[in-house]
């Protein structure tokens, strides 16, 4: 009898370039390895990142929130990848009842703070984890933590399609002006909100300035964190148009971020002089916030200070994927302002969903259409919701009082439902 035809897949043995080794890029590779049928040859994957490895690691000193109480949360894909336990072991807060998201008044009175119920099968509703830790976990799961696994310090500045149907990617290393041409079958763009490839292929699809500026840094304490915060994280709201975010980064390190609306986009640079200016300006803006705010600002490590002009961008669907096989995930497709604190969740969800759709479908067109049908409405909802919360969090006058009234009604309803 004739032998059965061996199983096959349209990506089996093909070449995939992943541009960006951050959360979305590494999570995509990890997800593809997790979902791939092991009897088939795995695609040949090359990962590029514009940062040198030392710079990539240095920029991971902040913490981020990963959610397990919403289908769009980042803890769900991490569980599907099989690495959730590793994430929970390395989390700063949110595991085993240790810390929750809160809203405080300028006098540190709790306005809201309750632990939401996680989705069925999830161990917690949300955690805080340092960017450097989640990066290490994802790089290991993607098998990108070995020397030579990522082409660091390499910029990808253009892509085009060859007559053969393959993709031509132009790259350059470090400060070199000489370009190198490389070919592949599929490009996954995961290089962040300021994507060079998006600017190249979609020049009119740009970031939108939200009108808000965030000055942020990490304060280092000799012992424990201030008792008003403990292992919790969240926003201080005041009704003055100024907000302050605080979150543990480590046992004795605390991230702060002071935000408000500015008519002009700040151009403060990250050198020592401008770091001091940013700290001073943050202290002035938050002068109405009670202690330990002043103490927190005074303990800031100047090398961690950044001034961020908050931008965001609505998502887009991929059209003509067969004529230009380039897929954008995470912030490269839909950017959130840093005030939203949710970008990592969308990036992880995108990575898993794209990998899953690529594996389960029989063509690139069907896979990307399936991915868009999941990612586009999810990201649209989150970006629009984040814009509303940004305005509410920096509201003043009657708008702020209305916001407080809504919070009070929500707390009362939760109290009634628990009885």
Short mmCIF file of C-alpha atoms in Angstrom, two decimals:
data_model
loop_
_atom_site.label_atom_id
_atom_site.label_comp_id
_atom_site.label_asym_id
_atom_site.label_seq_id
_atom_site.Cartn_x
_atom_site.Cartn_y
_atom_site.Cartn_z
CA UNK A 1 0.00 0.00 0.00
CA UNK A 2 1.27 3.56 -0.67
CA UNK A 3 2.73 5.39 2.30
CA UNK A 4 0.61 8.13 3.82
CA UNK A 5 1.61 11.65 2.83
CA UNK A 6 3.75 13.19 5.59
CA UNK A 7 2.20 16.15 7.39
CA UNK A 8 3.18 19.59 6.13
CA UNK A 9 2.74 23.28 6.94
CA UNK A 10 3.08 26.38 4.77
CA UNK A 11 5.75 27.81 7.11
CA UNK A 12 7.67 24.59 7.68
CA UNK A 13 11.34 25.23 6.93
CA UNK A 14 10.61 28.79 5.74
CA UNK A 15 12.61 31.83 6.90
CA UNK A 16 10.98 34.28 9.34
CA UNK A 17 12.58 37.57 10.40
CA UNK A 18 11.41 39.00 13.73
CA UNK A 19 12.29 42.68 14.13
CA UNK A 20 12.51 43.45 17.83
CA UNK A 21 13.65 41.21 20.70
CA UNK A 22 11.45 42.89 23.31
CA UNK A 23 8.34 41.45 24.94
CA UNK A 24 6.27 41.03 21.78
CA UNK A 25 9.08 39.70 19.61
CA UNK A 26 10.40 37.22 22.15
CA UNK A 27 6.86 36.16 23.10
CA UNK A 28 6.03 35.49 19.45
CA UNK A 29 9.00 33.16 19.05
CA UNK A 30 8.22 31.46 22.40
CA UNK A 31 4.56 31.05 21.38
CA UNK A 32 5.46 29.63 17.99
CA UNK A 33 7.77 27.08 19.63
CA UNK A 34 5.01 26.21 22.12
CA UNK A 35 2.29 25.66 19.50
CA UNK A 36 4.31 24.16 16.65
CA UNK A 37 3.77 20.54 15.61
CA UNK A 38 7.10 19.00 16.56
CA UNK A 39 6.97 16.38 13.82
CA UNK A 40 7.42 19.18 11.27
CA UNK A 41 10.60 21.13 10.55
CA UNK A 42 10.51 24.39 12.51
CA UNK A 43 10.81 27.68 10.59
CA UNK A 44 14.24 29.30 10.43
CA UNK A 45 13.89 32.33 12.68
CA UNK A 46 16.25 35.32 12.78
CA UNK A 47 15.68 38.00 15.43
CA UNK A 48 17.06 41.55 15.16
CA UNK A 49 17.13 44.31 17.76
CA UNK A 50 18.33 47.87 17.22
CA UNK A 51 19.79 48.12 20.75
CA UNK A 52 23.14 46.70 21.76
CA UNK A 53 22.62 43.90 24.27
CA UNK A 54 23.98 45.98 27.18
CA UNK A 55 21.62 48.86 26.32
CA UNK A 56 18.68 46.45 25.97
CA UNK A 57 19.35 45.10 29.46
CA UNK A 58 19.92 48.55 30.99
CA UNK A 59 16.50 49.79 29.81
CA UNK A 60 14.68 47.08 31.77
CA UNK A 61 14.82 48.77 35.17
CA UNK A 62 11.12 49.57 35.48
CA UNK A 63 8.17 47.39 36.43
CA UNK A 64 4.99 46.64 34.54
CA UNK A 65 1.58 45.19 35.28
CA UNK A 66 0.37 41.88 33.85
CA UNK A 67 -3.32 41.07 34.18
CA UNK A 68 -5.22 37.82 34.67
CA UNK A 69 -8.74 39.11 35.26
CA UNK A 70 -9.49 40.07 31.64
CA UNK A 71 -9.25 38.03 28.42
CA UNK A 72 -6.84 40.64 27.00
CA UNK A 73 -4.49 40.27 29.98
CA UNK A 74 -0.89 39.17 29.56
CA UNK A 75 -1.00 36.40 32.16
CA UNK A 76 -3.28 34.31 29.93
CA UNK A 77 -0.82 33.88 27.03
CA UNK A 78 2.02 33.33 29.50
CA UNK A 79 0.06 30.41 30.94
CA UNK A 80 -0.53 29.02 27.44
CA UNK A 81 3.21 29.25 26.78
CA UNK A 82 3.85 27.23 29.94
CA UNK A 83 5.91 29.91 31.70
CA UNK A 84 3.37 31.48 34.07
CA UNK A 85 4.88 29.80 37.13
CA UNK A 86 8.27 31.32 36.33
CA UNK A 87 6.65 34.75 36.02
CA UNK A 88 4.82 34.41 39.34
CA UNK A 89 8.02 33.33 41.13
CA UNK A 90 9.81 36.47 39.90
CA UNK A 91 6.95 38.93 40.42
CA UNK A 92 7.41 41.89 42.74
CA UNK A 93 3.81 42.06 43.97
CA UNK A 94 0.35 40.67 43.35
CA UNK A 95 1.01 37.02 44.20
CA UNK A 96 -0.63 35.37 47.21
CA UNK A 97 -2.49 38.49 48.28
CA UNK A 98 0.68 40.60 48.35
CA UNK A 99 -0.31 43.97 46.89
CA UNK A 100 -3.14 45.29 44.69
CA UNK A 101 -3.84 48.23 42.38
CA UNK A 102 -5.16 51.30 44.26
CA UNK A 103 -6.27 54.88 43.74
CA UNK A 104 -5.30 57.37 46.45
CA UNK A 105 -6.19 61.00 47.14
CA UNK A 106 -3.43 63.58 47.55
CA UNK A 107 -3.64 62.88 51.32
CA UNK A 108 -3.10 59.14 50.65
CA UNK A 109 -6.68 58.31 51.47
CA UNK A 110 -7.74 55.21 49.57
CA UNK A 111 -10.30 56.06 46.89
CA UNK A 112 -10.41 52.60 45.34
CA UNK A 113 -8.55 49.41 45.96
CA UNK A 114 -10.00 45.96 45.64
CA UNK A 115 -8.74 42.68 44.33
CA UNK A 116 -10.66 41.72 41.21
CA UNK A 117 -11.51 38.10 40.65
CA UNK A 118 -9.15 36.37 38.21
CA UNK A 119 -10.48 34.48 35.22
CA UNK A 120 -11.23 30.82 35.77
CA UNK A 121 -8.00 28.86 35.99
CA UNK A 122 -5.83 31.92 36.65
CA UNK A 123 -4.03 32.12 40.02
CA UNK A 124 -4.19 35.91 40.41
CA UNK A 125 -5.87 38.95 38.91
CA UNK A 126 -2.67 40.98 38.35
CA UNK A 127 1.02 41.13 39.21
CA UNK A 128 3.86 43.61 38.99
CA UNK A 129 7.13 42.37 37.53
CA UNK A 130 10.28 44.15 36.39
CA UNK A 131 10.74 44.48 32.65
CA UNK A 132 14.18 42.91 32.92
CA UNK A 133 12.77 39.77 34.59
CA UNK A 134 9.92 39.18 32.13
CA UNK A 135 12.35 39.79 29.27
CA UNK A 136 14.74 37.15 30.62
CA UNK A 137 11.92 34.64 31.01
CA UNK A 138 10.64 35.21 27.48
CA UNK A 139 14.08 35.14 25.87
CA UNK A 140 14.77 31.81 27.59
CA UNK A 141 11.40 30.37 26.50
CA UNK A 142 12.10 31.52 22.94
CA UNK A 143 15.61 30.02 23.08
CA UNK A 144 17.03 33.47 22.37
CA UNK A 145 19.14 33.76 25.53
CA UNK A 146 22.22 32.15 24.03
CA UNK A 147 25.12 34.04 22.46
CA UNK A 148 24.42 34.72 18.80
CA UNK A 149 20.70 33.94 19.05
CA UNK A 150 19.79 37.62 18.49
CA UNK A 151 21.47 40.01 16.10
CA UNK A 152 21.87 42.88 18.56
CA UNK A 153 22.73 46.45 17.58
CA UNK A 154 21.17 45.89 14.16
CA UNK A 155 18.73 48.32 12.57
CA UNK A 156 16.18 47.13 10.01
CA UNK A 157 15.26 50.20 8.01
CA UNK A 158 13.34 48.93 4.97
CA UNK A 159 11.56 45.90 3.54
CA UNK A 160 10.47 45.19 -0.02
CA UNK A 161 9.26 42.23 -2.05
CA UNK A 162 11.48 40.58 -4.62
CA UNK A 163 10.26 39.20 -8.00
CA UNK A 164 10.83 35.74 -6.52
CA UNK A 165 8.12 36.43 -3.92
CA UNK A 166 10.58 36.57 -1.03
CA UNK A 167 11.13 39.59 1.19
CA UNK A 168 14.26 41.76 1.04
CA UNK A 169 15.22 43.37 4.36
CA UNK A 170 17.88 46.09 4.50
CA UNK A 171 19.85 46.13 7.76
CA UNK A 172 22.81 47.99 9.23
CA UNK A 173 24.86 47.30 12.35
CA UNK A 174 25.67 49.92 14.96
CA UNK A 175 26.88 53.17 13.49
CA UNK A 176 27.72 51.63 10.13
CA UNK A 177 26.40 53.40 7.05
CA UNK A 178 26.76 50.34 4.85
CA UNK A 179 23.53 48.37 4.42
CA UNK A 180 23.31 44.62 4.26
CA UNK A 181 20.55 42.90 2.27
CA UNK A 182 18.95 39.75 3.66
CA UNK A 183 16.08 37.62 2.34
CA UNK A 184 13.23 35.86 4.15
CA UNK A 185 9.69 34.60 3.56
CA UNK A 186 7.83 36.45 6.34
CA UNK A 187 8.55 39.53 8.46
CA UNK A 188 7.13 40.02 11.97
CA UNK A 189 7.52 43.61 13.17
CA UNK A 190 7.69 43.94 16.96
CA UNK A 191 10.03 46.91 17.35
CA UNK A 192 7.80 49.21 19.40
CA UNK A 193 5.76 52.36 18.94
CA UNK A 194 8.47 54.17 16.96
CA UNK A 195 8.72 51.40 14.38
CA UNK A 196 11.00 52.21 11.44
CA UNK A 197 9.30 49.58 9.31
CA UNK A 198 5.82 51.00 9.98
CA UNK A 199 7.13 54.46 9.04
CA UNK A 200 8.59 52.94 5.85
CA UNK A 201 5.50 50.98 4.76
CA UNK A 202 2.77 53.12 6.35
CA UNK A 203 4.17 56.69 6.44
CA UNK A 204 0.80 58.26 7.30
CA UNK A 205 0.11 55.89 10.20
CA UNK A 206 1.78 57.95 12.91
CA UNK A 207 1.57 58.33 16.67
CA UNK A 208 -0.84 60.85 18.19
CA UNK A 209 0.24 63.11 21.04
CA UNK A 210 -2.23 62.74 23.90
CA UNK A 211 -1.41 66.16 25.36
CA UNK A 212 0.12 64.70 28.53
CA UNK A 213 3.73 64.50 29.68
CA UNK A 214 5.13 62.00 32.17
CA UNK A 215 8.24 62.58 34.26
CA UNK A 216 9.38 59.38 35.87
CA UNK A 217 12.24 57.83 37.82
CA UNK A 218 13.17 55.17 40.35
CA UNK A 219 13.69 56.04 44.02
CA UNK A 220 16.04 53.88 46.05
CA UNK A 221 15.35 53.51 49.77
CA UNK A 222 17.87 52.26 52.34
CA UNK A 223 15.30 49.95 53.90
CA UNK A 224 11.60 49.24 53.33
CA UNK A 225 9.30 51.19 51.02
CA UNK A 226 6.96 53.81 52.53
CA UNK A 227 4.17 52.18 54.55
CA UNK A 228 1.49 54.16 52.69
CA UNK A 229 2.40 52.16 49.59
CA UNK A 230 3.83 48.87 50.83
CA UNK A 231 3.61 46.31 48.03
CA UNK A 232 0.66 48.07 46.36
CA UNK A 233 0.73 50.16 43.21
CA UNK A 234 -1.53 52.75 41.62
CA UNK A 235 -2.32 56.41 41.04
CA UNK A 236 -2.57 59.42 43.33
CA UNK A 237 -5.37 61.68 42.07
CA UNK A 238 -5.84 65.23 43.30
CA UNK A 239 -8.30 67.15 41.13
CA UNK A 240 -5.54 69.64 40.23
CA UNK A 241 -4.80 68.11 36.83
CA UNK A 242 -1.70 66.34 38.14
CA UNK A 243 -1.45 62.60 38.74
CA UNK A 244 1.28 60.48 40.29
CA UNK A 245 1.83 56.78 39.72
CA UNK A 246 3.81 54.71 42.23
CA UNK A 247 4.86 51.08 42.12
CA UNK A 248 7.44 48.81 43.76
CA UNK A 249 10.30 47.83 41.46
CA UNK A 250 12.20 45.76 44.01
CA UNK A 251 12.38 45.22 47.76
CA UNK A 252 13.58 48.79 48.36
CA UNK A 253 13.12 50.48 44.96
CA UNK A 254 10.02 52.44 43.96
CA UNK A 255 9.05 53.76 40.55
CA UNK A 256 7.23 57.09 40.45
CA UNK A 257 5.70 58.95 37.51
CA UNK A 258 4.21 62.45 37.65
CA UNK A 259 1.93 63.40 34.78
CA UNK A 260 -0.12 66.37 33.62
CA UNK A 261 -1.35 68.02 30.43
CA UNK A 262 1.04 70.43 28.74
CA UNK A 263 0.36 72.72 25.79
CA UNK A 264 3.85 72.16 24.45
CA UNK A 265 5.60 68.82 24.12
CA UNK A 266 8.57 68.68 26.47
CA UNK A 267 12.03 68.29 24.94
CA UNK A 268 13.95 67.52 28.12
CA UNK A 269 16.94 65.26 27.38
CA UNK A 270 18.17 62.49 29.70
CA UNK A 271 21.56 63.96 30.70
CA UNK A 272 22.40 64.76 34.34
CA UNK A 273 21.43 68.43 34.10
CA UNK A 274 18.04 67.75 32.57
CA UNK A 275 17.44 64.84 34.98
CA UNK A 276 17.73 67.33 37.85
CA UNK A 277 15.36 69.69 36.06
CA UNK A 278 12.84 66.89 35.53
CA UNK A 279 13.03 65.89 39.22
CA UNK A 280 12.59 69.51 40.29
CA UNK A 281 9.62 69.98 37.95
CA UNK A 282 8.00 66.76 39.16
CA UNK A 283 8.42 67.95 42.76
CA UNK A 284 6.77 71.28 41.91
CA UNK A 285 3.86 69.65 40.10
CA UNK A 286 3.23 67.28 43.01
CA UNK A 287 3.84 69.78 45.81
CA UNK A 288 0.21 69.44 46.93
CA UNK A 289 0.64 65.69 47.52
CA UNK A 290 1.30 64.80 51.16
CA UNK A 291 4.27 62.88 52.42
CA UNK A 292 5.85 60.52 51.56
CA UNK A 293 5.73 62.13 48.09
CA UNK A 294 8.50 64.62 48.86
CA UNK A 295 10.64 61.88 50.37
CA UNK A 296 10.05 59.63 47.35
CA UNK A 297 11.20 62.35 44.94
CA UNK A 298 14.24 63.13 47.10
CA UNK A 299 15.44 59.51 46.86
CA UNK A 300 15.39 59.46 43.04
CA UNK A 301 18.34 57.94 41.21
CA UNK A 302 19.09 60.59 38.51
CA UNK A 303 20.27 57.91 36.06
CA UNK A 304 16.74 56.46 35.95
CA UNK A 305 14.92 59.72 35.15
CA UNK A 306 12.99 60.07 31.91
CA UNK A 307 10.59 62.65 30.51
CA UNK A 308 8.08 60.99 28.19
CA UNK A 309 5.68 62.71 25.83
CA UNK A 310 2.66 60.41 25.95
CA UNK A 311 1.59 59.18 22.51
CA UNK A 312 -0.78 56.49 21.39
CA UNK A 313 -2.14 55.05 18.16
CA UNK A 314 -5.19 53.09 17.10
CA UNK A 315 -4.63 49.64 15.53
CA UNK A 316 -4.89 48.70 11.87
CA UNK A 317 -5.80 45.58 9.96
CA UNK A 318 -3.37 44.02 7.50
CA UNK A 319 -4.49 44.33 3.89
CA UNK A 320 -2.79 42.68 0.94
CA UNK A 321 -0.78 40.36 3.18
CA UNK A 322 0.00 38.02 0.28
CA UNK A 323 1.58 40.83 -1.74
CA UNK A 324 3.50 42.18 1.29
CA UNK A 325 3.93 39.47 3.97
CA UNK A 326 4.72 41.77 6.89
CA UNK A 327 2.78 41.48 10.15
CA UNK A 328 2.86 44.14 12.90
CA UNK A 329 2.28 43.16 16.53
CA UNK A 330 2.28 44.97 19.87
CA UNK A 331 3.16 48.66 19.97
CA UNK A 332 4.30 48.54 16.35
CA UNK A 333 0.64 48.13 15.42
CA UNK A 334 -1.22 49.87 18.23
CA UNK A 335 0.55 52.06 20.76
CA UNK A 336 -0.68 52.95 24.24
CA UNK A 337 0.45 55.93 26.26
CA UNK A 338 2.54 55.04 29.34
CA UNK A 339 -0.35 56.25 31.51
CA UNK A 340 -2.39 53.25 30.35
CA UNK A 341 0.02 50.72 31.84
CA UNK A 342 -1.38 47.99 29.60
CA UNK A 343 0.85 47.81 26.55
CA UNK A 344 2.72 44.70 27.68
CA UNK A 345 -0.57 42.82 28.04
CA UNK A 346 -1.61 43.58 24.47
CA UNK A 347 1.84 42.76 23.15
CA UNK A 348 1.88 39.34 24.82
CA UNK A 349 -1.66 38.59 23.66
CA UNK A 350 -0.80 39.61 20.09
CA UNK A 351 2.27 37.37 20.10
CA UNK A 352 0.34 34.29 21.20
CA UNK A 353 -2.64 34.89 18.92
CA UNK A 354 -0.53 35.42 15.82
CA UNK A 355 1.57 32.32 16.51
CA UNK A 356 -1.55 30.24 17.16
CA UNK A 357 -3.25 31.46 13.99
CA UNK A 358 -0.14 30.78 11.91
CA UNK A 359 0.04 27.20 13.19
CA UNK A 360 -3.64 26.30 12.91
CA UNK A 361 -4.32 27.77 9.44
CA UNK A 362 -3.25 26.48 6.03
CA UNK A 363 -2.32 29.81 4.47
CA UNK A 364 -0.76 33.12 5.54
CA UNK A 365 -3.84 35.03 4.37
CA UNK A 366 -6.20 33.01 6.57
CA UNK A 367 -3.81 33.16 9.53
CA UNK A 368 -3.41 36.94 9.43
CA UNK A 369 -7.14 37.46 8.88
CA UNK A 370 -7.80 35.33 11.97
CA UNK A 371 -5.22 37.31 13.93
CA UNK A 372 -6.70 40.67 12.87
CA UNK A 373 -10.20 39.51 13.85
CA UNK A 374 -8.89 38.97 17.39
CA UNK A 375 -6.32 41.72 17.80
CA UNK A 376 -7.99 44.68 16.07
CA UNK A 377 -11.19 44.92 18.19
CA UNK A 378 -9.25 44.14 21.37
CA UNK A 379 -6.66 46.87 20.81
CA UNK A 380 -9.30 49.39 19.65
CA UNK A 381 -11.24 48.87 22.86
CA UNK A 382 -8.17 49.23 25.07
CA UNK A 383 -6.76 52.33 23.33
CA UNK A 384 -10.10 54.17 23.39
CA UNK A 385 -10.67 53.21 27.03
CA UNK A 386 -7.16 54.36 27.98
CA UNK A 387 -7.82 57.78 26.42
CA UNK A 388 -10.95 58.19 28.54
CA UNK A 389 -9.11 57.18 31.72
CA UNK A 390 -6.27 59.57 30.93
CA UNK A 391 -8.71 62.48 30.82
CA UNK A 392 -10.51 61.31 33.96
CA UNK A 393 -7.29 60.85 35.92
CA UNK A 394 -6.18 64.41 35.16
CA UNK A 395 -9.60 66.00 35.55
CA UNK A 396 -10.36 69.07 37.66
CA UNK A 397 -13.41 70.83 39.06
CA UNK A 398 -16.83 69.29 38.44
CA UNK A 399 -15.40 66.59 36.19
CA UNK A 400 -13.15 65.42 39.04
CA UNK A 401 -16.02 65.49 41.55
CA UNK A 402 -18.12 63.41 39.16
CA UNK A 403 -15.25 60.93 38.88
CA UNK A 404 -15.10 60.65 42.68
CA UNK A 405 -18.87 60.13 42.80
CA UNK A 406 -18.61 57.26 40.32
CA UNK A 407 -15.84 55.68 42.42
CA UNK A 408 -17.96 56.01 45.57
CA UNK A 409 -20.98 54.41 43.89
CA UNK A 410 -18.80 51.56 42.61
CA UNK A 411 -17.44 50.91 46.12
CA UNK A 412 -20.95 50.94 47.57
CA UNK A 413 -22.20 48.48 44.97
CA UNK A 414 -19.32 46.11 45.67
CA UNK A 415 -20.03 46.31 49.41
CA UNK A 416 -23.73 45.53 48.83
CA UNK A 417 -22.96 42.60 46.54
CA UNK A 418 -20.58 41.09 49.09
CA UNK A 419 -23.25 41.07 51.82
#
